[in-house]
PDB file of C-alpha atoms in Angstrom:
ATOM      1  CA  UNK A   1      98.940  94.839  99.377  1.00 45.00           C
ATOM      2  CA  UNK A   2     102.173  95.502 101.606  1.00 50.00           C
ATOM      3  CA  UNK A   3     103.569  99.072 100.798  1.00 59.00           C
ATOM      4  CA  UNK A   4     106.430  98.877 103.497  1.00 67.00           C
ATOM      5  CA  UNK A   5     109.076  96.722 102.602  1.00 81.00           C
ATOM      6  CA  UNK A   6     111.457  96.596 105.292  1.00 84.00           C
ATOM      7  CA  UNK A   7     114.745  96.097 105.126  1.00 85.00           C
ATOM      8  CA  UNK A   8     116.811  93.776 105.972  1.00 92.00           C
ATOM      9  CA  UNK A   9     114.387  91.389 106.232  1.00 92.00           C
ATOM     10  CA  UNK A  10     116.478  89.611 109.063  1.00 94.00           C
ATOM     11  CA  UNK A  11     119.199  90.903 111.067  1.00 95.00           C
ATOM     12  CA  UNK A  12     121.575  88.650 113.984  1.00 96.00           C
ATOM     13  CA  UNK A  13     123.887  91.288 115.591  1.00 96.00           C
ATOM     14  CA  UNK A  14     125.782  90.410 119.440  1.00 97.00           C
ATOM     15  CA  UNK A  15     124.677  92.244 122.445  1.00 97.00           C
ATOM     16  CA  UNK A  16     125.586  95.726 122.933  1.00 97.00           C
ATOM     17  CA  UNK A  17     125.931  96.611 119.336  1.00 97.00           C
ATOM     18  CA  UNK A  18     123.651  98.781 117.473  1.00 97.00           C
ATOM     19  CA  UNK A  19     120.816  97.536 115.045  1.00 97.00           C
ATOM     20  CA  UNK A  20     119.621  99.521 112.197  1.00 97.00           C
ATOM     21  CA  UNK A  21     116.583  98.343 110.234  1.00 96.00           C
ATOM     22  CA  UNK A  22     114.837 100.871 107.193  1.00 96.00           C
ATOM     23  CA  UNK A  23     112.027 100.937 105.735  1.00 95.00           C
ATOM     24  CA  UNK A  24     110.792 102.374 102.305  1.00 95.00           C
ATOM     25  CA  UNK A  25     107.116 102.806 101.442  1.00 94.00           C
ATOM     26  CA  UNK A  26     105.250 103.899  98.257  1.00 91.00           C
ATOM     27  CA  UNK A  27     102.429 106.662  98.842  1.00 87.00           C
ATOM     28  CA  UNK A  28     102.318 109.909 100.567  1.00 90.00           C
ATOM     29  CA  UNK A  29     102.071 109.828 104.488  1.00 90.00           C
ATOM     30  CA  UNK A  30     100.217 111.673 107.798  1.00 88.00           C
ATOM     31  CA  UNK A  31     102.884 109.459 109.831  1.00 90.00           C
ATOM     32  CA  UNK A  32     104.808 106.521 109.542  1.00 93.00           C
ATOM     33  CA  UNK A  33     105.102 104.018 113.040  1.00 94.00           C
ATOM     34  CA  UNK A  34     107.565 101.667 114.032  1.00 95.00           C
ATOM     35  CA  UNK A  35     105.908  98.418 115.846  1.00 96.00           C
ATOM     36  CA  UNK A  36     107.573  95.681 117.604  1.00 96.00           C
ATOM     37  CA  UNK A  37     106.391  91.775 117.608  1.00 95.00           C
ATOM     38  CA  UNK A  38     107.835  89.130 120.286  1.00 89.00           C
ATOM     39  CA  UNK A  39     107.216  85.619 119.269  1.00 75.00           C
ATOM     40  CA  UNK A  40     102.866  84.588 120.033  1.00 63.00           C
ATOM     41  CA  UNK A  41     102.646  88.196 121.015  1.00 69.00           C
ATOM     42  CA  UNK A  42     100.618  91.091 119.793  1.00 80.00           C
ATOM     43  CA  UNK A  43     102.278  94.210 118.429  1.00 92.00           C
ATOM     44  CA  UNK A  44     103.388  96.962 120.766  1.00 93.00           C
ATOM     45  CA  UNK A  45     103.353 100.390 119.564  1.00 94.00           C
ATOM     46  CA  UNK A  46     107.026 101.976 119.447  1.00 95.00           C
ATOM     47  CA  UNK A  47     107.426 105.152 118.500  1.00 95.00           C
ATOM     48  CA  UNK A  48     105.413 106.915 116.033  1.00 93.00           C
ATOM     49  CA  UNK A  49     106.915 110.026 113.577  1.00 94.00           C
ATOM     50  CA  UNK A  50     104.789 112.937 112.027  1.00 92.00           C
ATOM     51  CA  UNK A  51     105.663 113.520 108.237  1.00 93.00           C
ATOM     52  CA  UNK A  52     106.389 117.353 108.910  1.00 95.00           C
ATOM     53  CA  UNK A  53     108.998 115.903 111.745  1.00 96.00           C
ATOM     54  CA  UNK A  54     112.556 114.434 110.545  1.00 97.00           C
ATOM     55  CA  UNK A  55     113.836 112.843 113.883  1.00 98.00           C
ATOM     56  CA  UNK A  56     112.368 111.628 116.864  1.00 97.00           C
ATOM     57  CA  UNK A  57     113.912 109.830 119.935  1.00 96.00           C
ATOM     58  CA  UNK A  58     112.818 107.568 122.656  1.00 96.00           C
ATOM     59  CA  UNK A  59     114.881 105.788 125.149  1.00 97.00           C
ATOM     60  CA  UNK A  60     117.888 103.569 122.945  1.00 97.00           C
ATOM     61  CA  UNK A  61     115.243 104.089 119.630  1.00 98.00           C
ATOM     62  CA  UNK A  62     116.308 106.823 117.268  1.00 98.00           C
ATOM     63  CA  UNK A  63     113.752 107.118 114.420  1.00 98.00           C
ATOM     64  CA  UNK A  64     114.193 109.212 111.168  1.00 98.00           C
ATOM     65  CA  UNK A  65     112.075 110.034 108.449  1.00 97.00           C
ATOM     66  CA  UNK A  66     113.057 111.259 104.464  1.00 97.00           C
ATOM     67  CA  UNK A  67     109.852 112.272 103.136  1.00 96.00           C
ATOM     68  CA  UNK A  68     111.935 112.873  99.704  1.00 96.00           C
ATOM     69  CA  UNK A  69     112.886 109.443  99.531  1.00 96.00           C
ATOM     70  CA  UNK A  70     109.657 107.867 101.217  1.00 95.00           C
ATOM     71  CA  UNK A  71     112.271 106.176 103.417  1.00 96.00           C
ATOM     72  CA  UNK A  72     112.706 105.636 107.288  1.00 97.00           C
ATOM     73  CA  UNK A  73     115.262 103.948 109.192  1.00 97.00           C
ATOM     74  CA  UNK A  74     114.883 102.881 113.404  1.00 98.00           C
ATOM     75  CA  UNK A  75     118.496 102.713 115.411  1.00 98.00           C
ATOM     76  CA  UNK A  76     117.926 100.875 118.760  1.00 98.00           C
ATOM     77  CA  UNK A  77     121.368 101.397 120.537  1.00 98.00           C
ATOM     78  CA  UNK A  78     123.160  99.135 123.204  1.00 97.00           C
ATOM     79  CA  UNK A  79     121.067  96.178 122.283  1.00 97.00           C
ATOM     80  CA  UNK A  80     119.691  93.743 124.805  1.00 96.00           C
ATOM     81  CA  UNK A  81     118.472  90.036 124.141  1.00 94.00           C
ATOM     82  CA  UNK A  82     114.836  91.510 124.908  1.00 93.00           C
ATOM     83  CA  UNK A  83     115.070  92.935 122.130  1.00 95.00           C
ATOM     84  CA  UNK A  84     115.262  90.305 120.206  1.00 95.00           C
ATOM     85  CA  UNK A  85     111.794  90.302 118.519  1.00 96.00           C
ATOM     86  CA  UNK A  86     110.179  91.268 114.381  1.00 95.00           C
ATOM     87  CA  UNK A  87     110.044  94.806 113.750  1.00 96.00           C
ATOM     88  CA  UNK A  88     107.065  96.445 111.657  1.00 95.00           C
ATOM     89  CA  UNK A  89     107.100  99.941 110.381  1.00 95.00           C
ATOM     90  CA  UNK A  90     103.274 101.462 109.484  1.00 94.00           C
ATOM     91  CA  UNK A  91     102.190 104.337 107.073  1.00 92.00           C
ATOM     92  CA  UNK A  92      98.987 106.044 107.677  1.00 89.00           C
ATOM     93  CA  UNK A  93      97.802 107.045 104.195  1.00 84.00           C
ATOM     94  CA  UNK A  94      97.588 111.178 104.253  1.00 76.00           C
ATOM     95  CA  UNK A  95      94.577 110.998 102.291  1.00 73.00           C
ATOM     96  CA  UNK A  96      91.241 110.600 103.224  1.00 68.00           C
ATOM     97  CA  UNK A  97      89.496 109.492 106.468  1.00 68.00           C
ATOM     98  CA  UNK A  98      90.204 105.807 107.031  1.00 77.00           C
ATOM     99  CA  UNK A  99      92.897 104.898 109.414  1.00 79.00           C
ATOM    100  CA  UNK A 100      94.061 101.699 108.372  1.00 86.00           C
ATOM    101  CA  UNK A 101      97.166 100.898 108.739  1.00 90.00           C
ATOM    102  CA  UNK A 102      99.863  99.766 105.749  1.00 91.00           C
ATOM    103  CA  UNK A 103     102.355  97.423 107.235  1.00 93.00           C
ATOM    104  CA  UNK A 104     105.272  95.917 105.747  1.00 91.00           C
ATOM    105  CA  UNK A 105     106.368  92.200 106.320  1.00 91.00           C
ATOM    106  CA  UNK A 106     108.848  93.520 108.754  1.00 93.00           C
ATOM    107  CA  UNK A 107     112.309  92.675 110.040  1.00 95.00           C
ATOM    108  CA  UNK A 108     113.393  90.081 112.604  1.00 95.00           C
ATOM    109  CA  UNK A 109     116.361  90.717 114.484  1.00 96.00           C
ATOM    110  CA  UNK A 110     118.149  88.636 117.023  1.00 96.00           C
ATOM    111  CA  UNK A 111     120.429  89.360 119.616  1.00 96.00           C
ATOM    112  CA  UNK A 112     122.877  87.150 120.526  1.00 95.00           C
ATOM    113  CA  UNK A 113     124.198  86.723 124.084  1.00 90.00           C
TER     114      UNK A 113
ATOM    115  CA  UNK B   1      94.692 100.708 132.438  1.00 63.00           C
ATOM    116  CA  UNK B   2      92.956  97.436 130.674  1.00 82.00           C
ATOM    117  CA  UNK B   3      94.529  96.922 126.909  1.00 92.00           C
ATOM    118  CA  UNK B   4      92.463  95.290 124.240  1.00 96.00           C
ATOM    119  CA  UNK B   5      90.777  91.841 124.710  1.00 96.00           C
ATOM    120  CA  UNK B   6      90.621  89.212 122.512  1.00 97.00           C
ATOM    121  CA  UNK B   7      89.118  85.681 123.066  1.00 97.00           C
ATOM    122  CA  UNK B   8      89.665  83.177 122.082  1.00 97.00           C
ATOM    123  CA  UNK B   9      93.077  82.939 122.173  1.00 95.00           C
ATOM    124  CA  UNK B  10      93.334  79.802 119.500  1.00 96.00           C
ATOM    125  CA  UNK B  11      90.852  78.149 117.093  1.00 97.00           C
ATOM    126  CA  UNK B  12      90.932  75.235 114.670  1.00 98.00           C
ATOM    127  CA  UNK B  13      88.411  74.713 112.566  1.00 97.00           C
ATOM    128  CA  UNK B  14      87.851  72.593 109.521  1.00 97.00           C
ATOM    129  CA  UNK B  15      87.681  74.076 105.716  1.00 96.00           C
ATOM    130  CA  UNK B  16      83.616  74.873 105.282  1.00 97.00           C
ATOM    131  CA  UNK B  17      82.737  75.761 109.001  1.00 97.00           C
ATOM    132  CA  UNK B  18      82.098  79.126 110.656  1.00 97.00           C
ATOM    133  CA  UNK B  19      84.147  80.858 113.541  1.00 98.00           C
ATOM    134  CA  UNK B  20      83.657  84.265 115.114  1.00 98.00           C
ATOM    135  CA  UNK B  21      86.585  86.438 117.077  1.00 98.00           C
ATOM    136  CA  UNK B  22      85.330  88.699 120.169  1.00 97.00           C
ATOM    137  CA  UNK B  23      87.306  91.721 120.431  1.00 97.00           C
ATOM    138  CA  UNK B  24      87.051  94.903 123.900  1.00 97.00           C
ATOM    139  CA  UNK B  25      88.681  97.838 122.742  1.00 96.00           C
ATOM    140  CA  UNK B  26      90.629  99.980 125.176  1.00 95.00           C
ATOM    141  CA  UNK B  27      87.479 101.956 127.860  1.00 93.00           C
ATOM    142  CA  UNK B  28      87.390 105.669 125.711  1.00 90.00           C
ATOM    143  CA  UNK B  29      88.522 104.425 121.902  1.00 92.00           C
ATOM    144  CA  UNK B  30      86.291 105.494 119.476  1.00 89.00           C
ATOM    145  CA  UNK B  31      88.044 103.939 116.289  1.00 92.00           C
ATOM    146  CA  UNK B  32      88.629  99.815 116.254  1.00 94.00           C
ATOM    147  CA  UNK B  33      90.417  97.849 113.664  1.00 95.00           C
ATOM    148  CA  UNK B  34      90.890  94.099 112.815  1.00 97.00           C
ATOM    149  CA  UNK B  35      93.619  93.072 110.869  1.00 96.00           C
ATOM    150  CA  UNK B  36      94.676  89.730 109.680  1.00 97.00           C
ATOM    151  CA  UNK B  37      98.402  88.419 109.837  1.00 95.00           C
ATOM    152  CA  UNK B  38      99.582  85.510 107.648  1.00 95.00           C
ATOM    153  CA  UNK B  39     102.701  83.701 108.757  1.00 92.00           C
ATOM    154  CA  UNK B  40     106.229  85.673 107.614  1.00 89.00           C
ATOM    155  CA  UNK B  41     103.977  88.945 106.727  1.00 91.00           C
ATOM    156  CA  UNK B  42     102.622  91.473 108.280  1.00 93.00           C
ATOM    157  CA  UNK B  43      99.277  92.942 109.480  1.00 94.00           C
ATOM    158  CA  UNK B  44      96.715  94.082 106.736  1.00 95.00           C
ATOM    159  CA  UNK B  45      93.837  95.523 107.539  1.00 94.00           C
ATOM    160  CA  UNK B  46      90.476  94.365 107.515  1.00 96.00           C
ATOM    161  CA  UNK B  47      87.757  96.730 108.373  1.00 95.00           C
ATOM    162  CA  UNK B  48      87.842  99.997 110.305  1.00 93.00           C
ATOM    163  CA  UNK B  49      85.211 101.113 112.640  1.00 93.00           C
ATOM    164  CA  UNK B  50      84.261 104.646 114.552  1.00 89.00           C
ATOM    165  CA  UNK B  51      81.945 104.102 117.383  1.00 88.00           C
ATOM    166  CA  UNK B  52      79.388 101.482 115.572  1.00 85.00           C
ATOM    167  CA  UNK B  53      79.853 103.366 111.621  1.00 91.00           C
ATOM    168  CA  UNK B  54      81.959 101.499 108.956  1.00 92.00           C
ATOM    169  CA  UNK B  55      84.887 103.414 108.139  1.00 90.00           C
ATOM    170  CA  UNK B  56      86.953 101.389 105.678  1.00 91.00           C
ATOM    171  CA  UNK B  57      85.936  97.870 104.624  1.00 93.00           C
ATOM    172  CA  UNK B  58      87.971  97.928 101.094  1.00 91.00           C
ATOM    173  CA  UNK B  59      90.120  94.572 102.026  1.00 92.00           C
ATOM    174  CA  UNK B  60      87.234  92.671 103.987  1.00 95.00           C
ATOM    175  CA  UNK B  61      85.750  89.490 101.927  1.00 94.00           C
ATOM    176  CA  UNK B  62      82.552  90.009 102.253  1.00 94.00           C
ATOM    177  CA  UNK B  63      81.058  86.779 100.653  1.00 95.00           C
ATOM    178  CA  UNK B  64      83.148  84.814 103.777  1.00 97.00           C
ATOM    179  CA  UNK B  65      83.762  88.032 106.064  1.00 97.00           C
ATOM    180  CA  UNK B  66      81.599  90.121 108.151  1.00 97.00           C
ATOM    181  CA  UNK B  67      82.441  92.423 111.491  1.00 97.00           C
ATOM    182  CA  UNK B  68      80.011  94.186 113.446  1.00 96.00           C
ATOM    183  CA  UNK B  69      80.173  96.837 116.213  1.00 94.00           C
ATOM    184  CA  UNK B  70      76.650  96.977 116.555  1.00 82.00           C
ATOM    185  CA  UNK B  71      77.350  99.187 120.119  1.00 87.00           C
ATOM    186  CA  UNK B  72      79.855 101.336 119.502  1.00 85.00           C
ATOM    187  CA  UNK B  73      81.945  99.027 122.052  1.00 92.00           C
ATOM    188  CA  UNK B  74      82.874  95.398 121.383  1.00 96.00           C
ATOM    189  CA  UNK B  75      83.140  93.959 117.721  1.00 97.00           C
ATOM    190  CA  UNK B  76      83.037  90.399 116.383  1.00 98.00           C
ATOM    191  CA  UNK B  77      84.357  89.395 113.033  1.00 98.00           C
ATOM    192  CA  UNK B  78      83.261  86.389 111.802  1.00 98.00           C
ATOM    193  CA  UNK B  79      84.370  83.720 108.957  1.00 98.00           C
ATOM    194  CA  UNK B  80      81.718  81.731 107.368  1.00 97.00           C
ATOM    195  CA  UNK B  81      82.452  79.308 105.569  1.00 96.00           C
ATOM    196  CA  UNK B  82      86.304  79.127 106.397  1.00 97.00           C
ATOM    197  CA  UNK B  83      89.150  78.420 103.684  1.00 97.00           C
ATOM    198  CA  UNK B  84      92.527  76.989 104.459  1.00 97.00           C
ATOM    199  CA  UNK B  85      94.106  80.734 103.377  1.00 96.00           C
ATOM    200  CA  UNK B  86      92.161  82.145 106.048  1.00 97.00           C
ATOM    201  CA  UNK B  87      94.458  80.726 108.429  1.00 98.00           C
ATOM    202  CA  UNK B  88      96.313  83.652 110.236  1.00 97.00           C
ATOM    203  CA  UNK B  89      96.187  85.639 113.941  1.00 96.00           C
ATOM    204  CA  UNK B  90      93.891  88.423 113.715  1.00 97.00           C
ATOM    205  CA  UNK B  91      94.563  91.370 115.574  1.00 96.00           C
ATOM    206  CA  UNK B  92      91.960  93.656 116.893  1.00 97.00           C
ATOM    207  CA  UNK B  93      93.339  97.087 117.898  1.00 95.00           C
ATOM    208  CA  UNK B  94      91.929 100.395 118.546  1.00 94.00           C
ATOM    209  CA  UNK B  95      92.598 104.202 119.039  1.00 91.00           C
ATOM    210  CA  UNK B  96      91.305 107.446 120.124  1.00 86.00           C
ATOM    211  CA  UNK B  97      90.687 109.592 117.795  1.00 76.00           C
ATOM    212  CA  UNK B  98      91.719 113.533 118.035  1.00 60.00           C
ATOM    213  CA  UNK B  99      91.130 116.399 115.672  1.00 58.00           C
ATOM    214  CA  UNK B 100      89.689 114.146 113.064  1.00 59.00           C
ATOM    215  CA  UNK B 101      92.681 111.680 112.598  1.00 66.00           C
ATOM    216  CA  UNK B 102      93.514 108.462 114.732  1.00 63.00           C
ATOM    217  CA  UNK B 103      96.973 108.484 116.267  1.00 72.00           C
ATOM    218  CA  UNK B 104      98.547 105.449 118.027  1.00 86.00           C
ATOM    219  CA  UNK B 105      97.332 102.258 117.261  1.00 91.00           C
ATOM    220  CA  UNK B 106      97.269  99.495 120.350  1.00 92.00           C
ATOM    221  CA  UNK B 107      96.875  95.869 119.567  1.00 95.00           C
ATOM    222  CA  UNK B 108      95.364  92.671 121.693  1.00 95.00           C
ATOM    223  CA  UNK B 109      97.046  89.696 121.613  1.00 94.00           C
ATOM    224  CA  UNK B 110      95.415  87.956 119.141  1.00 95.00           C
ATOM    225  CA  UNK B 111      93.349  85.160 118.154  1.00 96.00           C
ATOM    226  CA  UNK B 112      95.420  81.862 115.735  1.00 95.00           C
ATOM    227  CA  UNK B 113      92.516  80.416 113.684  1.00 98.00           C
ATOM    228  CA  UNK B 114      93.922  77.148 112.020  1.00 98.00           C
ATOM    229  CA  UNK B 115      92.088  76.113 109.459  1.00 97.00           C
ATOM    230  CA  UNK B 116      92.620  72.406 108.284  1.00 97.00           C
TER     231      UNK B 116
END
């Protein structure tokens, strides 16, 4: 089963603006990653937050986590039409010793020229 | 430095026969996943090895599903026989593994099995 549900589940904004997708999951976390998907592509790894660690940065991505709330949200500023693509957050269960990763169904956001 | 390998790239298959996915981890990863994508959803995971040990095989179908890493290396996952649902990309990744917990998960491209 799916434990990330992101939200929204699609998102069309014009170039240059800023795109903010969240994502709320169900159990307790070691970290929770945000992936990216281009169209008959493979994911590529974005940025990846601890659960002790609130806000993390890289390049135009802003990540932040609410352990409280079992909630994340990923700005990417100054958007670019490359960055038009489905966006998957990840929770790696904080129990036990598998490493599988829980996805959600993601968000796919377009940028418009 | 290489990323994951998958071959092939595409399949299509009728209902009832077998296929098998080939999947080279990144040179140095210890831990290797496959996951299976159905259209509009994401990844779920399949089976999780370190080096050539079972880690987590809770969402594999065995009676049609099996995955070996018989090397510690490469892995196949095969389907035998196929259903229609079984049509998806799967997605072999791996990671290295540090102070007991796998970190950053990186994907190959993928192989579409069609199943008709």
């Amino acid at each position: 089963s799916q434990q990330g549900e992101e939200d929204p589940q699609a998102l069309s904004i014009q170039e240059g603006e800023n795109a903010t997708m969240n994502c709320s999951y169900k159990t307790s976390i070691n970290n929770l990653q945000w992936y990216r998907q281009n169209s008959g592509r493979g994911l590529v790894h974005l940025i990846l937050i601890r659960s002790n660690e609130r806000e993390k940065h890289s390049g135009r991505l802003r990540v932040t986590l609410d352990t409280s709330k079992k909630s994340s949200s990923l700005l990417i500023t100054a958007s670019r039409a490359a960055d038009t693509a489905s966006y998957f957050c990840a929770t790696l269960y904080s129990g036990g010793g598998a490493d599988g990763l829980t996805f959600g169904k993601g968000t796919h956001l377009i940028i418009q020229p | 430095e290489a990323g994951v390998a998958q071959s092939p790239r595409y399949k299509i298959i009728e209902k009832r026969q077998s296929v098998a996915f080939w999947c080279n981890p990144i040179s140095g990863h210890a831990t290797l996943y496959w996951y299976q994508q159905i259209l509009g959803q994401g990844p779920k995971l399949l089976i999780q090895f370190q080096n050539n040990g079972v880690v987590d095989d809770s969402q594999l179908p065995k009676d049609r599903f099996s995955a070996e890493r018989l090397k510690g290396v490469d892995s196949t996952l095969k389907i035998q026989p196929a259903k229609l649902e079984d049509s998806a990309v799967y997605l072999c990744a791996s990671s290295f593994t540090t102070s007991g917990r796998a970190d950053t998960q990186y994907f190959g491209p993928g192989t579409r099995l069609t199943v008709l």
